[in-house]
Coordinates of C-alpha atoms in Angstrom, one line a residue:
M1 CA 126.2 104.7 100.5
T2 CA 129.1 106.4 99.1
F3 CA 128.9 108.3 95.9
Y4 CA 132.1 108.5 94.2
L5 CA 132.4 111.4 91.1
I6 CA 135.8 111.1 89.2
S7 CA 136.1 114.0 86.7
A8 CA 138.8 115.3 84.5
G9 CA 142.2 114.9 86.3
I10 CA 141.3 112.5 88.5
S11 CA 142.1 108.9 88.2
S12 CA 141.1 106.1 91.1
S13 CA 141.4 102.1 91.6
G14 CA 141.0 99.4 93.4
I15 CA 137.8 100.4 95.0
T16 CA 134.9 98.1 96.1
L17 CA 131.3 99.5 95.3
S18 CA 129.1 97.7 97.8
A19 CA 125.3 97.9 98.3
G20 CA 123.8 101.5 98.0
D21 CA 127.3 103.0 96.5
Q22 CA 127.4 104.7 93.2
M23 CA 130.6 105.7 91.3
D24 CA 130.0 108.2 88.1
V25 CA 132.9 108.5 85.8
G26 CA 132.9 111.9 83.9
S27 CA 134.8 113.3 80.9
G28 CA 138.5 112.9 81.5
G29 CA 137.9 110.8 84.6
I30 CA 139.8 107.2 84.5
V31 CA 139.2 104.3 86.8
S32 CA 140.8 100.8 86.8
G33 CA 140.3 97.7 88.9
I34 CA 137.0 98.8 90.2
T35 CA 134.7 95.9 91.8
V36 CA 130.7 96.2 91.7
D37 CA 129.3 93.9 94.6
S38 CA 125.6 93.3 94.8
G39 CA 123.5 96.6 94.7
G40 CA 126.9 98.6 93.4
Y41 CA 126.7 100.9 90.6
E42 CA 129.4 102.5 88.2
A43 CA 128.3 104.8 85.4
V44 CA 130.9 105.5 82.8
L45 CA 130.1 108.8 81.5
S46 CA 130.8 110.4 77.9
G47 CA 134.2 110.5 77.8
G48 CA 135.3 108.7 80.7
T49 CA 137.3 105.8 80.7
A50 CA 137.2 102.4 82.9
S51 CA 139.5 99.5 82.6
G52 CA 139.6 96.2 84.1
G53 CA 137.2 95.6 87.0
V54 CA 134.9 93.0 88.0
V55 CA 130.9 93.2 88.1
N56 CA 129.7 90.5 90.5
S57 CA 125.9 89.3 90.9
G58 CA 123.9 92.0 91.5
G59 CA 126.1 94.7 90.2
L60 CA 125.7 96.9 87.4
L61 CA 128.3 98.6 85.1
I62 CA 126.7 101.1 82.5
A63 CA 128.6 102.7 80.0
D64 CA 127.2 106.0 78.4
P65 CA 127.5 107.3 74.6
G66 CA 131.0 108.3 74.2
A67 CA 132.1 106.1 77.2
M68 CA 135.3 103.8 76.8
A69 CA 134.9 100.5 79.1
S70 CA 137.9 97.6 78.6
G71 CA 138.7 94.8 80.0
A72 CA 135.7 94.0 82.6
V73 CA 134.8 90.9 83.7
A74 CA 131.4 90.2 84.4
S75 CA 130.7 87.6 86.8
G76 CA 126.8 87.5 87.4
G77 CA 126.5 90.9 87.1
A78 CA 125.6 93.2 84.2
I79 CA 127.4 95.3 81.8
I80 CA 125.2 97.7 79.8
S81 CA 126.3 100.0 76.7
T82 CA 123.2 102.7 76.5
G83 CA 124.4 103.8 73.2
V84 CA 127.6 104.6 70.9
A85 CA 129.9 103.5 73.9
I86 CA 133.2 101.2 73.4
V87 CA 133.2 98.2 75.4
A88 CA 136.0 95.9 74.6
N89 CA 137.7 92.8 75.7
T90 CA 134.8 92.1 78.1
T91 CA 134.6 88.7 79.8
L92 CA 131.0 87.3 80.7
V93 CA 131.0 84.3 83.2
A94 CA 128.2 82.7 85.5
S95 CA 124.9 83.9 85.3
A96 CA 126.1 87.5 83.9
A97 CA 124.4 89.6 81.4
G98 CA 125.9 91.6 78.7
T99 CA 123.9 94.0 76.6
L100 CA 125.2 96.2 73.7
S101 CA 122.2 98.7 72.8
G102 CA 123.3 100.4 69.7
G103 CA 127.1 99.9 71.1
L104 CA 130.3 98.9 69.7
G105 CA 132.1 96.5 71.2
T106 CA 133.2 93.0 72.0
T107 CA 132.0 90.4 74.5

């Protein structure tokens, strides 16, 4: 179990979040190409930016109000916007779930 905090001035790429792992992308933080496997959790908080990446079965990506998440592929996992987040160019494949609850975006 690993916790990653990506805050202002920090960028990260290519990390795989496995069961019990969590990544919070805070304001000014930038991540790309993150893979979220079963039991992994990625939260893009207000002012945070996530691009690309894959959410596999059992994984979860949440974009909070004020967040930007683009180009993610949900391959059996879930991508959820909890407010006025921008979730763009998102691809849902297999048994993936995508929920835009008050969010702006395209799937």
